[in-house]
Coordinates of C-alpha atoms in Angstrom, one line a residue:
M1 CA 47.8 231.3 196.1
Q2 CA 50.6 233.6 195.1
I3 CA 53.5 232.5 193.2
E4 CA 56.5 233.4 193.8
S5 CA 58.7 234.6 191.3
L6 CA 62.6 234.0 191.0
T7 CA 65.0 235.2 188.9
P8 CA 67.7 232.4 187.5
A9 CA 70.3 232.9 190.0
Q10 CA 67.8 232.9 192.7
A11 CA 66.2 229.5 191.6
H12 CA 69.7 228.2 191.3
E13 CA 70.5 229.0 195.0
R14 CA 66.8 227.6 196.0
Q15 CA 67.9 224.3 193.5
R16 CA 71.7 224.0 195.6
A17 CA 69.4 224.5 198.8
G18 CA 67.5 221.0 197.7
A19 CA 64.2 222.3 195.7
T20 CA 63.3 220.4 192.8
L21 CA 64.0 222.5 189.8
V22 CA 61.3 220.9 186.6
D23 CA 61.8 222.0 183.0
V24 CA 57.8 221.7 181.8
R25 CA 59.3 222.3 178.0
E26 CA 58.5 219.8 175.8
S27 CA 60.9 217.1 175.1
H28 CA 62.5 218.5 172.2
E29 CA 62.6 221.4 174.0
R30 CA 64.8 220.4 176.5
A31 CA 66.9 218.5 174.4
V32 CA 68.5 222.0 172.9
G33 CA 69.4 223.0 176.2
R34 CA 67.7 223.1 179.5
A35 CA 68.9 223.8 183.3
A36 CA 71.7 221.6 184.4
G37 CA 70.0 219.4 187.6
A38 CA 66.4 220.1 186.3
L39 CA 63.5 217.4 186.4
G40 CA 62.1 217.5 182.8
V41 CA 58.4 216.5 182.9
S42 CA 56.1 218.4 179.9
R43 CA 53.4 221.0 181.4
G44 CA 50.9 218.9 180.1
E45 CA 52.4 215.5 181.5
L46 CA 52.7 217.4 185.1
E47 CA 49.1 218.6 185.4
A48 CA 47.6 215.7 184.3
A49 CA 49.4 213.3 186.9
P50 CA 51.6 215.8 189.2
A51 CA 51.7 212.8 191.9
S52 CA 54.1 210.9 189.8
A53 CA 56.9 213.3 189.3
L54 CA 55.9 215.5 192.8
P55 CA 54.7 213.4 195.8
D56 CA 55.4 215.9 198.4
R57 CA 52.9 218.4 198.3
A58 CA 55.1 220.6 200.4
A59 CA 58.3 220.0 199.4
P60 CA 60.1 223.2 197.5
V61 CA 59.5 223.1 193.7
V62 CA 60.7 225.7 191.4
L63 CA 59.3 225.4 187.7
I64 CA 61.0 226.6 184.5
C65 CA 60.0 227.2 180.8
Q66 CA 61.2 228.6 177.7
G67 CA 60.1 232.4 178.6
G68 CA 58.5 232.2 182.1
R69 CA 54.5 232.0 181.0
R70 CA 54.0 228.0 180.9
S71 CA 55.7 227.7 184.1
L72 CA 53.5 230.0 185.8
L73 CA 50.9 228.7 184.7
C74 CA 51.9 225.2 185.8
A75 CA 52.4 226.3 188.6
Q76 CA 49.1 228.1 189.5
A77 CA 47.4 224.8 188.4
L78 CA 49.3 223.1 190.9
A79 CA 48.6 225.3 193.6
A80 CA 45.2 224.3 192.9
A81 CA 46.1 220.6 193.0
G82 CA 47.4 221.3 196.9
Y83 CA 51.1 221.8 196.6
T84 CA 52.3 224.5 199.0
A85 CA 55.8 225.8 198.1
L86 CA 56.0 226.7 194.3
A87 CA 57.9 229.3 192.5
S88 CA 58.7 230.0 188.9
V89 CA 61.6 231.3 186.9
E90 CA 61.1 234.8 185.8
G91 CA 62.6 234.9 182.2
G92 CA 62.4 230.8 182.0
T93 CA 65.6 229.0 180.6
E94 CA 66.2 232.0 177.8
A95 CA 66.9 234.1 181.1
W96 CA 68.8 231.3 182.6
I97 CA 71.0 230.7 179.6
A98 CA 71.7 234.5 179.5
A99 CA 72.9 234.5 183.0
G100 CA 75.3 231.8 182.1
L101 CA 74.2 229.4 184.4
P102 CA 74.6 225.6 184.0
V103 CA 72.9 223.9 180.8
E104 CA 73.1 220.3 179.6
R105 CA 72.2 219.5 176.3
D106 CA 71.4 216.6 174.8
A107 CA 74.4 215.9 172.4
H108 CA 73.1 212.5 171.1
D109 CA 69.8 213.8 169.2
L110 CA 70.5 217.5 169.2
D111 CA 70.8 217.9 165.2
F112 CA 67.3 216.2 165.2
Y113 CA 65.5 218.5 167.7
E114 CA 67.0 221.4 166.0
R115 CA 66.8 220.6 162.5
Y116 CA 62.9 219.6 163.0
A117 CA 62.1 222.1 165.8
R118 CA 59.3 223.7 163.6
H119 CA 58.0 220.2 163.0
L120 CA 58.3 219.0 166.4
R121 CA 56.1 221.4 167.6
L122 CA 53.4 220.4 165.5
P123 CA 50.8 218.0 167.9
E124 CA 49.9 216.2 164.6
V125 CA 53.7 215.4 163.9
G126 CA 55.6 215.8 167.3
E127 CA 58.9 214.0 168.1
A128 CA 56.6 210.5 167.2
G129 CA 55.6 211.5 164.1
Q130 CA 59.2 212.8 163.0
R131 CA 60.8 209.7 164.0
R132 CA 58.3 208.1 161.4
L133 CA 59.6 210.1 158.8
Q134 CA 63.0 209.2 160.1
A135 CA 62.3 205.6 159.6
A136 CA 60.5 206.2 156.4
R137 CA 61.7 204.6 152.8
V138 CA 60.5 206.8 149.9
A139 CA 61.0 205.4 146.0
M140 CA 61.2 208.3 143.4
V141 CA 61.5 207.8 139.8
G142 CA 63.1 210.6 138.1
A143 CA 65.6 213.3 139.5
G144 CA 64.3 215.9 136.8
G145 CA 61.7 218.9 137.0
L146 CA 59.0 216.7 139.2
G147 CA 61.8 214.6 141.2
S148 CA 64.1 217.9 142.3
P149 CA 61.4 219.8 144.3
A150 CA 59.6 216.6 145.8
A151 CA 63.2 215.5 146.9
Y152 CA 64.7 218.5 148.3
Y153 CA 61.3 219.1 150.2
L154 CA 61.6 215.2 151.6
A155 CA 65.2 215.3 152.4
A156 CA 64.3 218.7 154.3
A157 CA 61.4 217.1 156.0
G158 CA 63.5 214.0 157.6
V159 CA 62.8 211.2 155.0
G160 CA 65.1 208.5 156.6
T161 CA 66.1 207.0 153.0
L162 CA 65.1 208.0 149.6
V163 CA 65.9 205.9 146.5
I164 CA 66.0 207.7 143.5
A165 CA 65.8 206.4 139.7
D166 CA 67.1 208.0 137.0
D167 CA 69.2 207.2 134.1
D168 CA 70.4 210.5 132.6
V169 CA 72.6 213.0 133.3
V170 CA 72.5 216.7 133.6
D171 CA 71.8 218.9 130.5
R172 CA 71.9 222.6 130.4
S173 CA 68.5 222.7 129.4
N174 CA 67.3 220.7 132.4
L175 CA 68.5 223.9 134.5
Q176 CA 65.5 226.1 133.9
R177 CA 63.2 224.1 136.0
Q178 CA 65.4 221.0 137.6
I179 CA 66.7 222.7 140.6
L180 CA 68.4 219.5 142.0
H181 CA 70.9 220.4 140.0
T182 CA 73.9 223.3 138.9
D183 CA 75.7 224.4 135.9
A184 CA 78.6 222.7 137.2
R185 CA 77.3 219.5 137.0
I186 CA 76.6 219.1 133.5
G187 CA 77.5 216.0 132.4
M188 CA 77.0 214.5 135.8
A189 CA 74.7 211.2 136.3
K190 CA 71.6 213.1 137.8
V191 CA 71.4 210.6 140.7
D192 CA 75.1 211.8 141.7
S193 CA 74.0 215.1 141.3
A194 CA 70.8 214.4 143.3
R195 CA 72.7 212.9 145.8
E196 CA 75.4 215.8 146.2
A197 CA 73.0 218.5 146.5
L198 CA 70.1 216.5 149.2
T199 CA 73.4 215.6 151.0
A200 CA 74.6 219.2 151.4
L201 CA 71.1 220.0 152.6
N202 CA 70.0 217.5 154.8
P203 CA 73.5 214.7 155.6
S204 CA 71.5 212.7 157.7
V205 CA 69.0 211.7 155.0
R206 CA 70.5 208.5 153.1
I207 CA 70.2 209.0 149.6
E208 CA 70.3 205.7 147.3
A209 CA 71.1 206.0 143.8
F210 CA 69.1 203.7 141.0
G211 CA 71.1 204.7 137.8
E212 CA 69.2 202.6 135.4
R213 CA 66.2 203.0 133.0
I214 CA 63.2 201.7 135.0
R215 CA 61.7 198.3 133.4
A216 CA 59.8 195.7 134.6
G217 CA 62.6 193.3 135.4
N218 CA 63.8 196.1 137.7
V219 CA 60.9 197.9 138.6
E220 CA 60.4 196.1 141.8
G221 CA 63.6 196.0 143.5
L222 CA 63.5 200.0 143.3
I223 CA 60.3 199.8 145.3
A224 CA 59.8 196.8 147.1
G225 CA 61.1 198.2 150.8
A226 CA 59.6 201.4 149.7
D227 CA 56.9 203.1 152.3
V228 CA 55.8 205.5 149.2
V229 CA 56.2 205.5 145.7
V230 CA 56.5 209.2 143.6
D231 CA 56.3 209.2 140.4
G232 CA 58.4 211.8 138.6
A233 CA 58.7 210.4 135.4
D234 CA 58.0 211.9 132.1
N235 CA 56.9 209.3 130.0
F236 CA 53.7 206.7 129.9
P237 CA 55.5 203.6 129.7
V238 CA 57.0 204.3 132.9
R239 CA 54.1 205.3 134.4
Y240 CA 51.9 202.3 133.6
L241 CA 54.6 200.4 134.7
L242 CA 54.8 202.1 138.2
N243 CA 51.3 202.0 138.5
D244 CA 50.9 198.1 137.8
A245 CA 54.0 197.1 140.1
C246 CA 52.3 199.4 143.1
I247 CA 49.1 197.5 142.9
K248 CA 51.1 194.3 142.9
L249 CA 53.4 195.1 145.8
A250 CA 50.4 197.4 147.3
K251 CA 52.1 200.3 147.7
P252 CA 50.6 204.0 147.5
L253 CA 51.6 206.2 144.6
V254 CA 52.0 209.9 144.5
Y255 CA 51.4 210.9 140.6
G256 CA 52.5 214.3 138.9
A257 CA 52.7 215.4 135.6
V258 CA 53.1 218.6 133.7
H259 CA 52.4 220.3 130.6
R260 CA 53.1 223.4 129.2
F261 CA 51.3 225.6 131.8
E262 CA 49.2 223.2 133.4
G263 CA 49.9 220.3 135.7
Q264 CA 48.0 217.4 137.9
V265 CA 48.4 215.7 141.2
S266 CA 46.7 212.4 142.7
V267 CA 47.5 209.3 144.9
F268 CA 46.9 206.2 143.6
D269 CA 46.5 203.4 146.5
A270 CA 44.4 200.6 144.7
G271 CA 46.9 198.1 145.8
R272 CA 46.1 198.6 149.3
R273 CA 42.5 199.4 148.5
R274 CA 41.1 197.4 146.2
G275 CA 37.8 198.5 144.9
Q276 CA 37.9 201.5 147.2
A277 CA 40.8 203.6 146.0
P278 CA 41.5 204.4 141.9
C279 CA 44.4 203.5 140.3
Y280 CA 46.6 205.3 136.9
R281 CA 44.5 203.1 134.6
C282 CA 41.5 204.2 136.3
L283 CA 42.3 207.5 135.2
F284 CA 43.9 206.4 132.3
P285 CA 42.4 203.3 130.7
E286 CA 44.7 203.6 127.5
P287 CA 47.6 206.0 127.2
P288 CA 46.5 208.9 124.7
P289 CA 48.5 209.4 121.1
P290 CA 51.8 210.4 120.9
E291 CA 50.9 213.4 119.4
A292 CA 48.0 214.4 122.1
A293 CA 50.5 214.3 124.7
P294 CA 53.9 215.7 123.5
N295 CA 57.0 215.7 126.1
C296 CA 58.7 218.9 127.6
A297 CA 61.4 218.8 125.4
E298 CA 58.8 218.8 122.1
A299 CA 56.0 221.1 124.0
G300 CA 58.1 223.2 126.2
V301 CA 57.4 223.9 130.1
L302 CA 56.9 226.5 132.4
G303 CA 60.0 226.4 134.6
V304 CA 58.3 227.2 137.9
L305 CA 55.2 224.6 137.2
P306 CA 57.4 221.5 138.4
G307 CA 58.1 222.9 141.7
V308 CA 54.6 223.5 142.3
I309 CA 53.5 220.0 141.3
G310 CA 56.4 218.3 142.9
L311 CA 56.1 219.7 146.4
L312 CA 52.4 219.2 146.0
Q313 CA 53.8 215.5 145.6
A314 CA 56.1 215.5 148.1
T315 CA 53.3 216.8 151.1
E316 CA 51.4 213.8 150.0
A317 CA 53.9 211.8 150.7
I318 CA 54.6 213.2 154.3
K319 CA 51.1 212.9 154.6
L320 CA 50.5 209.3 153.9
I321 CA 53.7 208.5 156.0
L322 CA 52.3 210.2 159.0
G323 CA 48.7 208.9 158.3
I324 CA 47.6 212.7 158.9
G325 CA 45.0 214.8 157.0
E326 CA 43.1 213.9 153.5
P327 CA 45.3 212.2 150.9
L328 CA 44.6 212.5 147.2
A329 CA 43.4 209.3 146.9
G330 CA 39.9 209.3 144.6
R331 CA 40.7 213.2 143.9
V332 CA 42.9 214.8 141.1
L333 CA 44.0 218.0 141.6
H334 CA 44.5 220.4 138.6
F335 CA 46.9 223.5 138.4
D336 CA 46.3 226.1 135.5
A337 CA 49.3 228.4 136.2
L338 CA 48.3 231.3 133.6
A339 CA 44.8 231.3 135.5
M340 CA 46.6 230.5 138.7
R341 CA 43.7 228.1 139.5
F342 CA 43.2 224.7 141.2
R343 CA 40.4 222.4 140.6
E344 CA 39.6 218.9 141.5
T345 CA 38.2 216.2 139.5
R346 CA 36.8 213.0 141.5
L347 CA 37.8 209.5 140.4
G348 CA 36.5 206.5 141.4
A349 CA 37.9 202.8 141.5
D350 CA 37.0 201.3 137.9
P351 CA 35.1 198.0 139.0
E352 CA 36.0 196.6 135.4
C353 CA 39.4 198.1 135.5
A354 CA 42.4 195.0 134.3
L355 CA 44.5 195.7 137.3
C356 CA 43.1 197.0 140.5
A357 CA 39.7 195.6 140.2
P358 CA 38.5 193.4 143.7
F359 CA 39.9 189.7 143.2
T360 CA 41.3 190.3 140.0
P361 CA 44.9 188.1 140.1
F362 CA 47.9 190.2 138.7
P363 CA 48.2 189.4 135.1
G364 CA 51.8 190.2 134.9
Y365 CA 54.1 193.0 133.1
I366 CA 53.8 193.7 128.8
D367 CA 55.6 195.0 126.8
Y368 CA 54.7 199.1 127.7
A369 CA 56.5 201.0 125.1
A370 CA 54.5 199.2 122.5
F371 CA 51.3 199.4 124.8
C372 CA 51.7 203.1 124.4
A373 CA 52.8 203.5 120.5
A374 CA 49.9 201.1 119.5
S375 CA 47.6 203.9 121.1

């Protein structure tokens, strides 16, 4: 059967004469702008069950998509299913809008559909996945070198709530790598600077500032409601504390660390997967001596390195929220910036780990500063 091709003006007249105009694009595409009065049914849904939307196979139907190809293919599929009065709009919705014909837009969620249009096109994300990101809560410790890129990409991705903990203020020496902050905000609390930057990027993301040093007494208040915890800390006491709290509260922890020209990333999910996934203590049962692990202020760090590691942390956090792909649980990804080389180390759960071994009761928090200083 030859499918009739109509200009937008002809299709509009056909619609006014009683034909059913069907927009076969996906819902996020229709929300941005669709021909007024069109019935919205995606091509896949329409081809799978045409009678649900179009019970009369002899009634006139005009199909429209974005540029004209999908509607033509859908019309051919409907013709094969027995429909006899089919037409397709040449040039699709783009031509319809260019012709000045009436258009409807979903004003309520217009920002959502426009902002996340590229996510919505991914079958692994789609609208359902984007709504999960919108409902998610991520707790981040550190608004510095690692926290900056991680927070930027999580906010851009549409994570609904970011809880950011940092008790420091912006210093000029931070600006070489901590891209959340600017010269104009030197002296401002980092959590406030972060809120200003992230809100400017995506006003729909809620930023909760936690301007305190993380301790055993407040760590659970920070992470209790989180879906994922991102470790952007720059010291061992906080890393051990975060690990222990995430095990106790069964939260996945996205770990990252940088040193000079090298960095590493992993996911510690022992709280939810006892005996299957390792924790931070499985990687470092005891902290290294201070002289073996100087901080960035002492050893220096290549400015772009935290950007690489932080965006990898954001990637892992998004995957965990969406439940897609293979997380880095049980694997440590190492990055050497000078050699521009990644390598991976397998890390199993330690069956004798004092924190995450199966059936091991939580031993309580310790004096983490003293624990690390005693190494």
